[in-house]
Short mmCIF file of C-alpha atoms in Angstrom, two decimals:
data_model
loop_
_atom_site.label_atom_id
_atom_site.label_comp_id
_atom_site.label_asym_id
_atom_site.label_seq_id
_atom_site.Cartn_x
_atom_site.Cartn_y
_atom_site.Cartn_z
CA MET A 995 0.00 0.00 0.00
CA SER A 996 1.21 3.51 -0.71
CA VAL A 997 0.03 6.89 0.44
CA THR A 998 0.60 10.20 -1.29
CA THR A 999 0.04 13.67 0.05
CA THR A 1000 -0.95 16.67 -2.00
CA THR A 1001 -0.69 20.19 -0.73
CA HIS A 1002 -4.11 21.84 -0.78
CA LEU A 1003 -4.00 25.63 -0.99
CA ASN A 1004 -6.87 27.83 0.13
CA PHE A 1005 -7.55 31.20 -1.48
CA ARG A 1006 -10.24 33.85 -1.57
CA GLY A 1007 -10.85 34.54 -5.25
CA GLU A 1008 -7.27 33.86 -6.44
CA ALA A 1009 -7.27 30.06 -6.86
CA ARG A 1010 -7.60 30.07 -10.66
CA ALA A 1011 -4.77 32.57 -11.12
CA ALA A 1012 -2.58 30.63 -8.70
CA LEU A 1013 -3.28 27.31 -10.43
CA ASP A 1014 -2.56 28.85 -13.84
CA PHE A 1015 0.71 30.22 -12.48
CA TYR A 1016 1.81 26.88 -10.94
CA HIS A 1017 0.83 25.13 -14.19
CA SER A 1018 3.07 27.55 -16.12
CA VAL A 1019 5.98 26.72 -13.80
CA PHE A 1020 5.62 22.94 -13.40
CA GLY A 1021 3.66 21.95 -16.53
CA GLY A 1022 1.40 18.91 -16.48
CA ASP A 1023 -2.38 18.86 -16.51
CA LEU A 1024 -4.61 21.58 -15.09
CA ALA A 1025 -8.14 20.71 -13.95
CA VAL A 1026 -10.60 23.26 -12.58
CA VAL A 1027 -14.20 22.85 -11.41
CA THR A 1028 -16.03 26.07 -10.57
CA TYR A 1029 -18.89 26.39 -8.10
CA LYS A 1030 -21.17 26.98 -11.12
CA ASP A 1031 -19.90 23.77 -12.79
CA ALA A 1032 -20.81 21.83 -9.63
CA GLY A 1033 -24.18 23.54 -9.15
CA ALA A 1034 -23.03 24.80 -5.77
CA THR A 1035 -23.03 28.58 -6.13
CA GLY A 1036 -23.45 30.54 -2.96
CA GLY A 1037 -23.97 33.70 -4.94
CA PRO A 1038 -23.27 35.24 -8.34
CA ASP A 1039 -19.90 36.58 -7.19
CA GLU A 1040 -18.67 33.05 -6.47
CA ALA A 1041 -20.08 31.21 -9.50
CA ASP A 1042 -16.82 31.29 -11.47
CA GLN A 1043 -14.55 30.76 -8.48
CA VAL A 1044 -12.73 27.44 -8.03
CA MET A 1045 -14.50 24.75 -6.03
CA TRP A 1046 -11.77 22.23 -6.84
CA GLY A 1047 -8.61 22.59 -8.86
CA GLN A 1048 -5.42 20.66 -9.39
CA VAL A 1049 -2.14 20.76 -11.26
CA ALA A 1050 -0.67 17.28 -11.80
CA ALA A 1051 2.60 16.79 -13.66
CA GLU A 1052 4.13 13.55 -14.94
CA ASN A 1053 7.17 14.03 -12.70
CA GLY A 1054 4.96 13.65 -9.60
CA PHE A 1055 4.32 17.32 -8.80
CA ARG A 1056 0.79 17.89 -7.53
CA VAL A 1057 -0.98 20.82 -5.92
CA MET A 1058 -4.68 21.36 -5.27
CA ALA A 1059 -6.48 24.63 -4.60
CA TYR A 1060 -9.90 26.16 -4.08
CA ASP A 1061 -11.56 29.46 -3.27
CA VAL A 1062 -12.98 29.52 0.25
CA PRO A 1063 -16.64 30.56 -0.01
CA ALA A 1064 -17.57 33.94 1.51
CA ARG A 1065 -19.81 32.19 4.07
CA LEU A 1066 -16.71 30.58 5.64
CA PRO A 1067 -13.96 32.36 7.55
CA TYR A 1068 -10.67 32.82 5.74
CA ASP A 1069 -7.33 34.18 6.90
CA ARG A 1070 -4.39 34.06 4.52
CA GLY A 1071 -2.18 33.56 7.56
CA GLU A 1072 1.54 33.88 7.93
CA ASN A 1073 3.78 30.84 7.57
CA SER A 1074 0.89 28.48 8.23
CA PHE A 1075 2.42 25.99 5.80
CA PHE A 1076 5.29 25.55 3.36
CA VAL A 1077 5.17 23.66 0.10
CA SER A 1078 8.31 21.57 -0.27
CA VAL A 1079 9.61 20.65 -3.73
CA ARG A 1080 12.54 18.23 -3.61
CA GLY A 1081 14.17 16.92 -6.74
CA GLU A 1082 17.28 15.03 -7.72
CA ASP A 1083 18.27 17.20 -10.67
CA ALA A 1084 19.73 20.66 -9.95
CA ALA A 1085 18.72 22.02 -13.36
CA GLU A 1086 15.09 20.96 -12.87
CA VAL A 1087 14.90 22.44 -9.35
CA THR A 1088 16.56 25.64 -10.57
CA ALA A 1089 13.99 25.97 -13.38
CA TYR A 1090 11.14 25.65 -10.85
CA TRP A 1091 12.84 28.27 -8.65
CA GLU A 1092 13.13 30.66 -11.57
CA GLY A 1093 9.46 30.21 -12.43
CA LEU A 1094 8.20 30.61 -8.89
CA SER A 1095 10.39 33.62 -8.18
CA ALA A 1096 8.44 35.84 -10.60
CA GLY A 1097 6.88 38.44 -8.30
CA ALA A 1098 8.10 36.61 -5.20
CA SER A 1099 9.90 37.68 -2.03
CA VAL A 1100 13.04 35.60 -1.60
CA VAL A 1101 13.48 34.39 2.00
CA GLN A 1102 16.65 32.35 1.34
CA PRO A 1103 18.32 32.56 -2.09
CA LEU A 1104 18.73 29.29 -3.96
CA GLY A 1105 22.25 28.01 -3.31
CA PRO A 1106 24.30 25.37 -1.54
CA SER A 1107 23.45 24.64 2.10
CA ALA A 1108 24.86 22.44 4.84
CA TRP A 1109 22.26 19.76 4.09
CA ALA A 1110 21.68 20.02 0.35
CA PRO A 1111 23.56 20.86 -2.86
CA LEU A 1112 20.84 23.50 -3.53
CA TYR A 1113 18.29 24.96 -1.13
CA GLY A 1114 16.10 28.06 -1.26
CA MET A 1115 12.92 29.52 0.19
CA LEU A 1116 10.58 32.13 -1.24
CA LYS A 1117 7.12 33.54 -0.72
CA ASP A 1118 5.37 33.68 -4.07
CA ARG A 1119 3.08 36.44 -5.28
CA TYR A 1120 0.11 34.59 -3.75
CA GLY A 1121 1.60 34.45 -0.26
CA VAL A 1122 2.57 30.76 -0.45
CA VAL A 1123 5.97 29.87 1.01
CA TRP A 1124 7.92 27.39 -1.12
CA VAL A 1125 11.02 25.46 -0.03
CA LEU A 1126 12.99 23.98 -2.95
CA ASP A 1127 16.00 21.74 -2.63
CA VAL A 1128 18.04 19.05 -4.32
CA ALA A 1129 17.94 15.78 -2.41
CA SER A 1130 21.15 14.44 -0.98
CA GLY A 1131 22.08 11.49 1.21
CA TYR A 1132 21.93 12.06 4.95
CA ALA A 1133 24.81 10.63 6.94
CA GLY A 1134 23.49 11.79 10.32
#
C-alpha cells in the first residue's frame, strides 16, 4: 500500500490565477471545477470561483487549490504551511525556482546549504511559502 500527500492551498478569489501560475511553472495537466460547474453557487460573485482545482505533472508534482466561499472564515495567515519541492536534478529544481520567483519575495536565495547541494525559500506572489531543494544522502 502507498500513500501520497498533496498540498491543498486555500484562497479567496485567487485560486484560478494561482493554479494557472503553478501550471506555467511545473507543466502537467490543469483541472478546474467552478462552483457553477458543480451547481453549488453561494452567490453570483462566487459562480466562477474554483470549487476544486489541481495541477498534476508527470514528474509527480501535484498541488490542489480552491476558493474559500464567503460564508466561511478565511485568513491568509503567515507561515501556516510551506510547500516543499525536492528533486534530484539541480537544473530541474533551478527551473522551478526561476518560475516561482516571478513576483516573489526571496526568503533564502537558492544556493548550496549544509544539508543540500541547492536549497532556497521564497514567498510567491500569492503568499505561499515554497522550499525547494536538491535531495542528498543524509549521513546523520
